[in-house]
XYZ file of C-alpha atoms in Angstrom:
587
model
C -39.824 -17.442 -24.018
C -36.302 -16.688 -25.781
C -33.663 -19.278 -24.763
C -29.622 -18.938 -25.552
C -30.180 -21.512 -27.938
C -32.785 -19.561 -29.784
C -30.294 -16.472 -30.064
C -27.655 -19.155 -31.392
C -30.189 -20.492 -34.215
C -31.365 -17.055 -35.545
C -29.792 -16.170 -38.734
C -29.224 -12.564 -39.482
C -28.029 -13.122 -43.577
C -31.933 -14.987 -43.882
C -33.125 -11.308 -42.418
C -30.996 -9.447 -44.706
C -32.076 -10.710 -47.757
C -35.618 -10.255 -47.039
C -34.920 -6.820 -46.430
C -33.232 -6.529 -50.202
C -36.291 -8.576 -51.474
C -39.353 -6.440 -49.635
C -36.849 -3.059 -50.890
C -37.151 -4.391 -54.336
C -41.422 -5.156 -54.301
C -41.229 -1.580 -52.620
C -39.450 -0.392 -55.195
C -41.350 -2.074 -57.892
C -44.820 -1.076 -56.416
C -44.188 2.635 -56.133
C -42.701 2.882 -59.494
C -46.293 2.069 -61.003
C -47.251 5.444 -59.364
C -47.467 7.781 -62.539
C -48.692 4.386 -64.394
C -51.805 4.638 -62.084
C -52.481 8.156 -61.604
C -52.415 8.450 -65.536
C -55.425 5.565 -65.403
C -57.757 7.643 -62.732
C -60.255 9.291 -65.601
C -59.451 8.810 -69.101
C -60.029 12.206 -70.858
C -63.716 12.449 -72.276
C -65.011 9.835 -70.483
C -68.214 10.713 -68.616
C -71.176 9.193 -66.768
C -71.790 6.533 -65.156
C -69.634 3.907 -66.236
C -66.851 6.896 -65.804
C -68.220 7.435 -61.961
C -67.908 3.651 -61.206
C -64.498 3.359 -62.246
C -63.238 6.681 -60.671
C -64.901 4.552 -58.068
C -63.257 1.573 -58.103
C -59.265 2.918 -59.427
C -59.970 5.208 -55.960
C -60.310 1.464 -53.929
C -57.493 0.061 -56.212
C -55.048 2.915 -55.226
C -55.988 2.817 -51.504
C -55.317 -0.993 -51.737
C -51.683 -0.591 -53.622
C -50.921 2.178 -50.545
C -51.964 0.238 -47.771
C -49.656 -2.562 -49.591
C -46.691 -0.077 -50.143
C -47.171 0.826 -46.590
C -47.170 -2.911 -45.293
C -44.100 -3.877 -47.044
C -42.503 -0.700 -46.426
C -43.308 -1.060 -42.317
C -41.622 -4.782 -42.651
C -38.856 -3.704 -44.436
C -37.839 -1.594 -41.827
C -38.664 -3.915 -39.115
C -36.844 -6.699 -40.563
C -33.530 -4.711 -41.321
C -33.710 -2.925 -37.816
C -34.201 -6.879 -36.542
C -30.989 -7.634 -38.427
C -28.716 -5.351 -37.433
C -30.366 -6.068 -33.564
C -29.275 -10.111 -33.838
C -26.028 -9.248 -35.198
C -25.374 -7.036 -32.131
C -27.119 -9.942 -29.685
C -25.085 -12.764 -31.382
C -22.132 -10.920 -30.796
C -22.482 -10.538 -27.383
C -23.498 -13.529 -26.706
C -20.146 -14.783 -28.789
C -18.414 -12.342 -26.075
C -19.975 -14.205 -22.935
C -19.499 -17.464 -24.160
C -15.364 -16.573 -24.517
C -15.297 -15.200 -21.027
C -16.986 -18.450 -20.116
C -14.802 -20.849 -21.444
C -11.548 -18.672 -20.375
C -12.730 -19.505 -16.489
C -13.872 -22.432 -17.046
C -17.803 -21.974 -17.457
C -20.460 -23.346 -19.589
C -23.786 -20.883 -20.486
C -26.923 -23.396 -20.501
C -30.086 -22.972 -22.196
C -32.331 -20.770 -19.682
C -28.948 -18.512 -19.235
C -27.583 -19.868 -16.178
C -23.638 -19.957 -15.580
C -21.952 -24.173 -15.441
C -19.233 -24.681 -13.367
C -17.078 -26.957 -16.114
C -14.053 -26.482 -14.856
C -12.233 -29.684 -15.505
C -8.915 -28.583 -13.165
C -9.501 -28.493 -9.210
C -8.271 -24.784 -8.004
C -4.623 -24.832 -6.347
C -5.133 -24.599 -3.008
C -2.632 -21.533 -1.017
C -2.913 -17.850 -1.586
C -3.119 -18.048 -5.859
C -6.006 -20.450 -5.704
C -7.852 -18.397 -3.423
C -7.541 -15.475 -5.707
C -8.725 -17.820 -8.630
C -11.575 -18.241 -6.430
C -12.811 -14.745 -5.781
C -11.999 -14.123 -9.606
C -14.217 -16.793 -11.202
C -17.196 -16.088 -8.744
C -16.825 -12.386 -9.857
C -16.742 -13.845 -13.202
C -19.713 -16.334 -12.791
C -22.003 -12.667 -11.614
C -20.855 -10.772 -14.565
C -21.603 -13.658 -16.800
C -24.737 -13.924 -15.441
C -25.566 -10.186 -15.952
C -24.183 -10.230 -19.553
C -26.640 -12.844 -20.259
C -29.661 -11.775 -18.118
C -28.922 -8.496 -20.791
C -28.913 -10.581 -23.915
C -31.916 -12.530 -23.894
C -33.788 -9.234 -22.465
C -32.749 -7.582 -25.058
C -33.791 -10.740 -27.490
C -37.441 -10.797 -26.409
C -37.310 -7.060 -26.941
C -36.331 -7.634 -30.753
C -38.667 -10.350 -31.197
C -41.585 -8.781 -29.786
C -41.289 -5.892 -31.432
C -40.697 -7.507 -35.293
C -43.675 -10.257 -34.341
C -45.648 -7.173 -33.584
C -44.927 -5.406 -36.961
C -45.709 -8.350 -38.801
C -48.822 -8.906 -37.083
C -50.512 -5.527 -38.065
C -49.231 -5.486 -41.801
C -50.700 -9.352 -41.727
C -53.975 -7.571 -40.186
C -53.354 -4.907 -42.885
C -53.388 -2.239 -39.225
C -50.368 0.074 -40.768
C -51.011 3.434 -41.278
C -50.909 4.900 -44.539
C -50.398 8.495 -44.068
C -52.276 11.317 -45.453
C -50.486 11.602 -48.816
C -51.817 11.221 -51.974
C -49.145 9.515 -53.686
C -47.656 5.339 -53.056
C -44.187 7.238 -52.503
C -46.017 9.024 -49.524
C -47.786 6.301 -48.351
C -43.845 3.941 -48.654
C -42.696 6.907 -45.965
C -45.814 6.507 -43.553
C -45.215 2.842 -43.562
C -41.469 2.826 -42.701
C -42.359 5.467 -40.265
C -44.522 3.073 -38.724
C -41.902 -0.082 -38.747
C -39.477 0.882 -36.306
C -38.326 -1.160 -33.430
C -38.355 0.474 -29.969
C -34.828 0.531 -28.433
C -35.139 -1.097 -24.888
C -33.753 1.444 -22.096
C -30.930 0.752 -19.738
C -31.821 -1.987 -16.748
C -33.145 -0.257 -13.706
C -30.477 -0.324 -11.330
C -28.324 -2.823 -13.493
C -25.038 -3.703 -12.142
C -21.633 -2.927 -14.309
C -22.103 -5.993 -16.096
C -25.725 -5.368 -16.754
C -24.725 -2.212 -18.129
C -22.222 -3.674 -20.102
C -24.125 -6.210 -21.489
C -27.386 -3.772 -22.273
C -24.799 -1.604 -24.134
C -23.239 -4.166 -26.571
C -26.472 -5.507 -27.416
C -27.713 -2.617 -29.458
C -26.870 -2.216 -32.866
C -24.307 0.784 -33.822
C -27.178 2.734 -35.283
C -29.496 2.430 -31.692
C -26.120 3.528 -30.112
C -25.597 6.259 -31.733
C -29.301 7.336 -31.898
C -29.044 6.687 -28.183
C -25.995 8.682 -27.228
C -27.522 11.529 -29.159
C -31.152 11.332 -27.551
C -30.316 10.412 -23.611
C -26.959 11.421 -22.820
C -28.246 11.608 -19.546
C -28.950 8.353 -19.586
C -25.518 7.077 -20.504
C -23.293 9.926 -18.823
C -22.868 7.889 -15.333
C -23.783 4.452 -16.055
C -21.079 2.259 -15.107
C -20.133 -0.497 -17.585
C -20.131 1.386 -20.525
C -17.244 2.463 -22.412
C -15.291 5.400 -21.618
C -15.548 7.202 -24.913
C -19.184 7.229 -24.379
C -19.388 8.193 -21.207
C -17.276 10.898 -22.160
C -19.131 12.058 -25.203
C -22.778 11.782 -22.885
C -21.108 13.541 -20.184
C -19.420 16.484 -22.511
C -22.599 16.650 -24.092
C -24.227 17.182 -20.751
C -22.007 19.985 -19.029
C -23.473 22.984 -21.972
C -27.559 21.782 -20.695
C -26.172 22.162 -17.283
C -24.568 25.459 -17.699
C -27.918 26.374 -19.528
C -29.652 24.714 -16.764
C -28.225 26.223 -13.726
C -28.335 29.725 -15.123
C -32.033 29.584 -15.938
C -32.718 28.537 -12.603
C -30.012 31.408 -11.083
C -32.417 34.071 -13.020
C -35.681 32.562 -11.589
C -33.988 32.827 -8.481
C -33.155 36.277 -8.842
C -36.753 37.244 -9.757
C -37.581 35.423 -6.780
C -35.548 37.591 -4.167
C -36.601 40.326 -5.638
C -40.182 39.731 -5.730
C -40.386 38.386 -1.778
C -37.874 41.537 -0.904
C -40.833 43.810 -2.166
C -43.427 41.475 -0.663
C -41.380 41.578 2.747
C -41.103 45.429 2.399
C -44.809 45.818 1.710
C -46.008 43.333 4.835
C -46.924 44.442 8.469
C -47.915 40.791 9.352
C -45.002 39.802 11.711
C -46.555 36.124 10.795
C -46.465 36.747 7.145
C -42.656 38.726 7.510
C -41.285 35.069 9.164
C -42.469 33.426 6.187
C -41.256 35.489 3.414
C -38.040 35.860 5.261
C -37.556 32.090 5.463
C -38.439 32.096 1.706
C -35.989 34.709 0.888
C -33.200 33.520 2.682
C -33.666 29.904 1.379
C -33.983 31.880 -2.352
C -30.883 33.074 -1.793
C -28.842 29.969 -0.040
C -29.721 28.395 -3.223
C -28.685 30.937 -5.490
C -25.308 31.473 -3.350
C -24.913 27.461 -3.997
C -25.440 27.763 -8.214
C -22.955 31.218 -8.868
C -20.459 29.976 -5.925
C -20.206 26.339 -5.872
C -21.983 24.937 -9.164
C -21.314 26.812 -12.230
C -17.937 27.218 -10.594
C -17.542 23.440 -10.682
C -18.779 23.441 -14.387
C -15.350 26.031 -15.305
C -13.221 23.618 -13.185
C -14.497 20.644 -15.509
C -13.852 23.095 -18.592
C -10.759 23.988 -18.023
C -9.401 20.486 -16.960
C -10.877 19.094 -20.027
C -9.776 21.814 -22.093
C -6.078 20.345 -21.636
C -6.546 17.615 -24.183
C -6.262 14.033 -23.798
C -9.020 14.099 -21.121
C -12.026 11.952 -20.666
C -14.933 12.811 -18.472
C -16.353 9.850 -16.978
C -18.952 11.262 -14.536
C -20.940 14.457 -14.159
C -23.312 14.703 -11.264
C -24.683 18.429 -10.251
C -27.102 16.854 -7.909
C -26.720 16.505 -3.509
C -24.981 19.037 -1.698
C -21.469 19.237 -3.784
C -21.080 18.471 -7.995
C -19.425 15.010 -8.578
C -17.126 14.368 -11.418
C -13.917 12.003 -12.126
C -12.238 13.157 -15.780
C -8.984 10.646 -16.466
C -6.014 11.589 -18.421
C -5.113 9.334 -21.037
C -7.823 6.415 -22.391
C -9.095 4.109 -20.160
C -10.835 2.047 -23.050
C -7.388 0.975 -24.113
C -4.581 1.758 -21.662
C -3.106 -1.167 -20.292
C -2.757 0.036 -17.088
C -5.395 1.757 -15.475
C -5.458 3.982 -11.969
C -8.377 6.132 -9.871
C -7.342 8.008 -7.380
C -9.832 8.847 -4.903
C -8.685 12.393 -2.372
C -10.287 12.842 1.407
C -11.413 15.905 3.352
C -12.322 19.045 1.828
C -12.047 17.935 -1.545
C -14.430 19.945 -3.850
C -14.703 20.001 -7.851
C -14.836 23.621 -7.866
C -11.411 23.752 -5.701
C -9.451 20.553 -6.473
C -10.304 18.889 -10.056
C -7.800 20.512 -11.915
C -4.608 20.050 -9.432
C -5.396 16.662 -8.619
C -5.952 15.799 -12.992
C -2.431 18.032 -13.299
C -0.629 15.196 -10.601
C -2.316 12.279 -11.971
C -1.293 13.360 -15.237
C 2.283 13.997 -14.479
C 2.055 10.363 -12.590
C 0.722 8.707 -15.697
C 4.096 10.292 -17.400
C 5.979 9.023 -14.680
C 4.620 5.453 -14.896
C 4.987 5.471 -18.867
C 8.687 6.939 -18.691
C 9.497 4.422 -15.855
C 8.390 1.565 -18.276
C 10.189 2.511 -21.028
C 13.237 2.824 -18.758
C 12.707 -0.870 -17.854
C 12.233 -2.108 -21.431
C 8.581 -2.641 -20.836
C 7.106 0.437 -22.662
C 3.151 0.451 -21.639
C 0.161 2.627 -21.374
C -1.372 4.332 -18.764
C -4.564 6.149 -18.100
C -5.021 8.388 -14.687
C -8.364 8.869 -13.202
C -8.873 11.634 -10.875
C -12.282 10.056 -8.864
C -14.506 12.780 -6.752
C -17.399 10.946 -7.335
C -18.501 11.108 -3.734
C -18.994 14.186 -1.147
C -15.827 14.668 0.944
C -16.090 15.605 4.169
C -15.632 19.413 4.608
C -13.984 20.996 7.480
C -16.860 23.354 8.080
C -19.163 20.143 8.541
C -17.168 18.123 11.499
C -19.617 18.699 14.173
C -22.643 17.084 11.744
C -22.577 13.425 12.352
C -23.807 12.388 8.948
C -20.866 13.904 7.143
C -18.386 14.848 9.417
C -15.086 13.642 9.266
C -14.541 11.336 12.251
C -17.188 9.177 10.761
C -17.323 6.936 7.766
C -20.880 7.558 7.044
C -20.035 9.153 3.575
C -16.864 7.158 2.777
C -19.919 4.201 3.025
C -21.667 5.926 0.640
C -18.765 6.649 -1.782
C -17.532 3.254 -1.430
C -20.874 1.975 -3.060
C -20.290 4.311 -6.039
C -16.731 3.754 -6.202
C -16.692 0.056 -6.183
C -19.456 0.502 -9.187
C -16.926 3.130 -10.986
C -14.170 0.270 -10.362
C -15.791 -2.814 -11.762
C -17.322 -0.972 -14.620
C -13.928 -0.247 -15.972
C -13.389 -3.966 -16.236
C -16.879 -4.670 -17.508
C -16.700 -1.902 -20.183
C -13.897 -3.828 -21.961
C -13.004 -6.766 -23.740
C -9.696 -7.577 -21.840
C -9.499 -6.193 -17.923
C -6.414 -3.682 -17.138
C -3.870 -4.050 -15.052
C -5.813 -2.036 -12.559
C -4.702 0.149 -9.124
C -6.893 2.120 -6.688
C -4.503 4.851 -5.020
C -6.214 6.485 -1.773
C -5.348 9.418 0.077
C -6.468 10.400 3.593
C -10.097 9.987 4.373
C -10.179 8.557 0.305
C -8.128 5.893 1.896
C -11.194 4.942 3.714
C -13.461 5.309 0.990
C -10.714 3.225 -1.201
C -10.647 0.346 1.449
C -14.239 -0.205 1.533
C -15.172 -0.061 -1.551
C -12.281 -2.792 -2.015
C -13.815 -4.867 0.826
C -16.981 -5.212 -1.967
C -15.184 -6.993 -4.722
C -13.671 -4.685 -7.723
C -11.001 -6.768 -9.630
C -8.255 -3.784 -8.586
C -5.255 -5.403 -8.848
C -2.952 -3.404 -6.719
C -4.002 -0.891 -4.188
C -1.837 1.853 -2.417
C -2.796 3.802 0.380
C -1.141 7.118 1.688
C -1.933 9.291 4.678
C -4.249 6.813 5.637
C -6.401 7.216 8.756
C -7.610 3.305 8.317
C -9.138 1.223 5.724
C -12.164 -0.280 7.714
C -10.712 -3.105 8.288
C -8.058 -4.419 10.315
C -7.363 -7.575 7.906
C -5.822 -7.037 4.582
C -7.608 -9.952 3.516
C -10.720 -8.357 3.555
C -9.750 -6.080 0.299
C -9.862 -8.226 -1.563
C -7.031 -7.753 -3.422
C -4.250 -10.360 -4.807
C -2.417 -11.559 -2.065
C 1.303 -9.074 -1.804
C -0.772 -6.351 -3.740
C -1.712 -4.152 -1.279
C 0.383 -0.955 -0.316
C 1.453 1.625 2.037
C 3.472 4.801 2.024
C 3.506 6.836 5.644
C 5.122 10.231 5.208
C 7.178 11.647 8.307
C 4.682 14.051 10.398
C 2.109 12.986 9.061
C -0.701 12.772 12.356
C -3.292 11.366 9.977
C -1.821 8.438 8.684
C -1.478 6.833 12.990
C -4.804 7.996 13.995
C -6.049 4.270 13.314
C -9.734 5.432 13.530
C -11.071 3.171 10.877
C -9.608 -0.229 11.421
C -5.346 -0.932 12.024
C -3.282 1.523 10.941
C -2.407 0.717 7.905
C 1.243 0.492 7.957
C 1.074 -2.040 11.127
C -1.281 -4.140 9.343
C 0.414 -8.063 8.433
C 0.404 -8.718 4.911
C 0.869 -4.981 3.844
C 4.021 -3.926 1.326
C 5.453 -0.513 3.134
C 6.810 2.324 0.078
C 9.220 4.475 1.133
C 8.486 8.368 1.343
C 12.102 9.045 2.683
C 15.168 10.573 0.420
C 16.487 8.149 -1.608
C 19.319 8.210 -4.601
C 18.503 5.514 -6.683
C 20.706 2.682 -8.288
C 20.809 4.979 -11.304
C 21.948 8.044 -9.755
C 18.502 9.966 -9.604
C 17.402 11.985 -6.476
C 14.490 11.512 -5.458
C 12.690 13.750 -2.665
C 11.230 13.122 1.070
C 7.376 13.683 1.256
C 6.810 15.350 4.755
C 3.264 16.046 6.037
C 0.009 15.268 5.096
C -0.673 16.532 2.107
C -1.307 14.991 -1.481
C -0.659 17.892 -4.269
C 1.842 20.195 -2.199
C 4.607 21.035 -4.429
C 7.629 19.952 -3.433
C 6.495 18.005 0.016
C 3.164 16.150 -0.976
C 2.751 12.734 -1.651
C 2.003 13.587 -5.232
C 4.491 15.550 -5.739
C 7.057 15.076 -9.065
C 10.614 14.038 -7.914
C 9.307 12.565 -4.679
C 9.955 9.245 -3.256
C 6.408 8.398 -2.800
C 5.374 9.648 -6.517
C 7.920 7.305 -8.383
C 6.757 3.922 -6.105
C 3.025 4.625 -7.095
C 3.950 5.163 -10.402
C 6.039 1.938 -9.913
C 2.905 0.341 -8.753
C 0.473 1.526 -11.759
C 2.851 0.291 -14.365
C 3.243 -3.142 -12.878
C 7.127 -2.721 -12.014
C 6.708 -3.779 -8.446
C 9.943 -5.406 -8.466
C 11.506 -1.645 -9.068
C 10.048 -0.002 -5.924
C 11.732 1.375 -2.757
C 10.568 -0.244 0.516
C 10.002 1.145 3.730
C 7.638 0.649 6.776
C 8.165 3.994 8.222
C 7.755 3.140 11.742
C 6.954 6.603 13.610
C 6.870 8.213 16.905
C 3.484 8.020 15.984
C 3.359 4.150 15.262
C 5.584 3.820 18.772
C 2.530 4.866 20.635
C 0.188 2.038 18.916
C -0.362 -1.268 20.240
C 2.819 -3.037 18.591
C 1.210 -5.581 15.986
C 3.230 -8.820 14.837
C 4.420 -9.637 11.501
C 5.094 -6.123 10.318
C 6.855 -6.290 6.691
């Protein structure tokens, strides 16, 4: 069995300078080639003296190939090893850092020591210090769980190699030539690269990923895109590479299948024509009409969805960080700007009806105008920063047409449960896919207030949270976000119904411990006008929460870029809120 200390002892210069030295016998052996072709049958020579040593140079050149093939199968083995430890060392070096920054030690068999020499503050800023370094103490865990996987992997594999050459089991090929047989053998010394864990957490994915070399990477990214396209924890530029990679098979996909569709309908529309069974007409008619729901669902909802994601991406400075054609409605969340290296970093998650086909590209268009906003508002301040935007639909919205089904209709939280578990997984793998965590801010809206809030209530390392339109979080305790105490906000437009139905927990904006943003009119210190947001909605124009010049849009983009200090406050106490239960300790 593999131990840390193992990983720390193996020395990847000892591997590459075998590899030079087997390269150089390789080289040495195959260069005799001509030298021993020239020495099969000396011209003139006949009989049986001539026989036996046809014989025997025929057993001499097998031997030299199955040689050449041994040494060329280790040689490949061992550098392939190499450049495997140097990628296992490394992010081992990586966990051990994290470790020591919270106060953890990484033993022997991979468990996590608590070493922590100071006791935690006790108040609001120790308990946060708490729920940070048991986050911490999981990833860690994960991260290590990955490396020593991935370290019995390697080792197997190269003991493996070394064992048939030793057994003299590699193949030689079926050339004629020691050059041939130097080709069979490295074909034949490869390492297997070990696949993602099965159902790995961020951290797992994380720590899977930084293991392999750059060479398995890349071979990686190119052979299983579909692999990599949605697995949280890796970085963004490869999810976005996998995932661009992905949306020209899905096109190619989805209209293959619309054509065998079309054959279909056409075929049971002759069949049904043809039939006199009434029996036999039910059953064709059920086939047809399910034929042709699913063919309605590719040319009007999918492909659709597939142009939305083009044309969003098409506007430069996009990443696509999940592609999912599967369930009832596409999935996808594309952010605007680079969420590898931004130091600020926000997902914004939208509510009822919200479809890829319909919404992607408004919602990218406002979170890239709020990323501007947040940048220019630094800059203003003297604290010039970077932001990345993520628009999130990677869950299925309740739609309008669906309120009466209880599964997915809108009065329940039955799907926002469901999105929360992919959207705290989205969340966390942000901070696991990097070296240093973002400042980092869920924004909700509506019923992807909901989804926001309990996918909070799971652990995610967001650092701020805002809220707007919100119909509840799912809780009635802001300490259940989990979120740094003061960190959590609110913004309640005027006639807005939504945000005081209180159907999932408090309404917000009367919960204790809750910072109210103002969406009123405002002229600020500097002479700016800023807009009232009125209503419900996110992306309208001149009235949404989103929209440019509003109120509401500069405190979010306050918020992202960290200038909390900058933002306008407000409870916005309603007729609405006047017909709640009063609550004590509003802000």
């Amino acid at each position: 069995m593999i131990s840390v200390s193992d990983v720390r002892r193996w020395r990847q210069p000892a591997l590459d300078s075998v590899f030079q030295a087997l390269g150089s016998r390789r080289d040495t052996l195959v260069g005799f080639d001509d030298e021993l072709n020239a020495a099969k049958s000396p011209a003139g020579w006949t009989g049986e003296a001539a026989q036996a040593a046809a014989r025997h140079h025929g057993e001499l050149t097998e031997r030299m190939r199955r040689i050449v093939a041994g040494i060329s199968a280790v040689r490949r083995a061992v550098g392939e090893a190499a450049d495997a430890i140097k990628a296992i060392q490394r992010t081992l070096g990586d966990a051990e850092y994290l470790a020591g920054r919270h106060g953890f030690g990484i033993a022997d068999d991979g468990k996590i020591i608590d070493v922590l020499c100071t006791p935690v503050a006790p108040g609001p800023a120790g308990e946060a210090q708490m729920r940070e370094r048991a986050t911490m103490r999981v990833e860690l865990a994960d991260r290590v769980e990955q490396v020593l996987r991935r370290a019995r992997d390697v080792d197997t594999d190269l003991a493996a190699v070394l064992e048939r050459a030793a057994l003299d089991r590699i193949d030689d090929g079926c050339g004629s030539s020691l050059n041939d047989a130097s080709i069979a053998g490295q074909a034949a010394g490869g390492l297997s690269t070990i696949e993602p864990p099965a159902g790995g957490s961020p951290a797992d994915n994380a720590g899977w990923w930084s293991s392999l070399s750059e060479s398995e990477q890349a071979a990686m990214l190119k052979a299983h895109p579909d692999w990599l396209g949605n697995l949280d924890g890796l970085p963004a530029v490869v999810r976005d590479q996998a995932n661009r990679a992905r949306l020209g098979t899905e096109r190619t996909r989805l209209n293959a299948e619309a054509a065998r569709l079309e054959a279909e309908i056409s075929a049971l529309g002759d069949r049904l024509t043809r039939s006199s069974n009434e029996r036999t007409d039910l059953s064709i008619a059920n086939a047809l009409s399910a034929a042709k729901a699913e063919l309605n669902t590719i040319r009007a909802e999918l492909i659709p969805s597939l142009d939305a994601i083009d044309a969003t991406l098409a506007k430069g400075d996009r990443q696509l960080l999940l592609l999912d054609t599967s369930g009832d409605k596409p999935k996808a969340a594309i952010a605007a700007g680079n969420v590898d290296t931004a130091e600020h970093v926000t997902v914004f998650t939208p509510g009822l009806g919200t479809t890829v086909r319909g919404d992607i590209q408004d919602y990218d268009r406002h979170m890239a105008q709020l990323r501007w906003q947040a940048e220019q508002e630094a800059d203003a301040s003297g604290r010039s920063t970077s932001v990345a935007a993520v628009t999130w639909i990677g869950y299925e919205a309740p739609q309008v047409s669906e309120i009466t089904n209880p599964n997915r209709s809108v009065a329940s939280d039955a799907l926002a449960q469901r999105g929360a578990e992919k959207l705290a997984g989205f969340l966390n793998g942000i901070d696991a896919s990097r070296p240093t965590d973002p400042h980092m801010t869920a924004l909700g809206h509506s019923y992807g207030s909901l989804t926001t809030g309990l996918a909070l209530q799971k652990g995610t390392g967001v650092d701020d949270a805002v809220f707007f339109g919100s119909p509840g979080l799912g809780t009635s305790h802001v300490e259940a976000l989990k979120v740094p105490t003061g960190h959590s906000w609110v913004i309640e437009a005027r006639m807005d119904p939504v945000a005081d139905f209180a159907a999932f927990g408090i309404d917000p904006n009367q919960m204790k411990g809750i910072g109210g943003l103002s969406a009123k009119e405002v002229v600020l210190p500097d002479g700016r006008h800023l807009n009232e947001s009125v209503g419900h909605g996110s992306v309208a124009e001149k009235v949404g929460y989103l929209a440019p010049g509003s109120t509401s849009q500069y405190n979010m983009s306050l918020i992202v870029a960290g200038l909390h200090d900058r933002s306008v406050r407000d409870r916005a106490i309603g007729a609405g809120d006047l017909l709640q239960t009063p609550i004590p300790g509003l802000y």
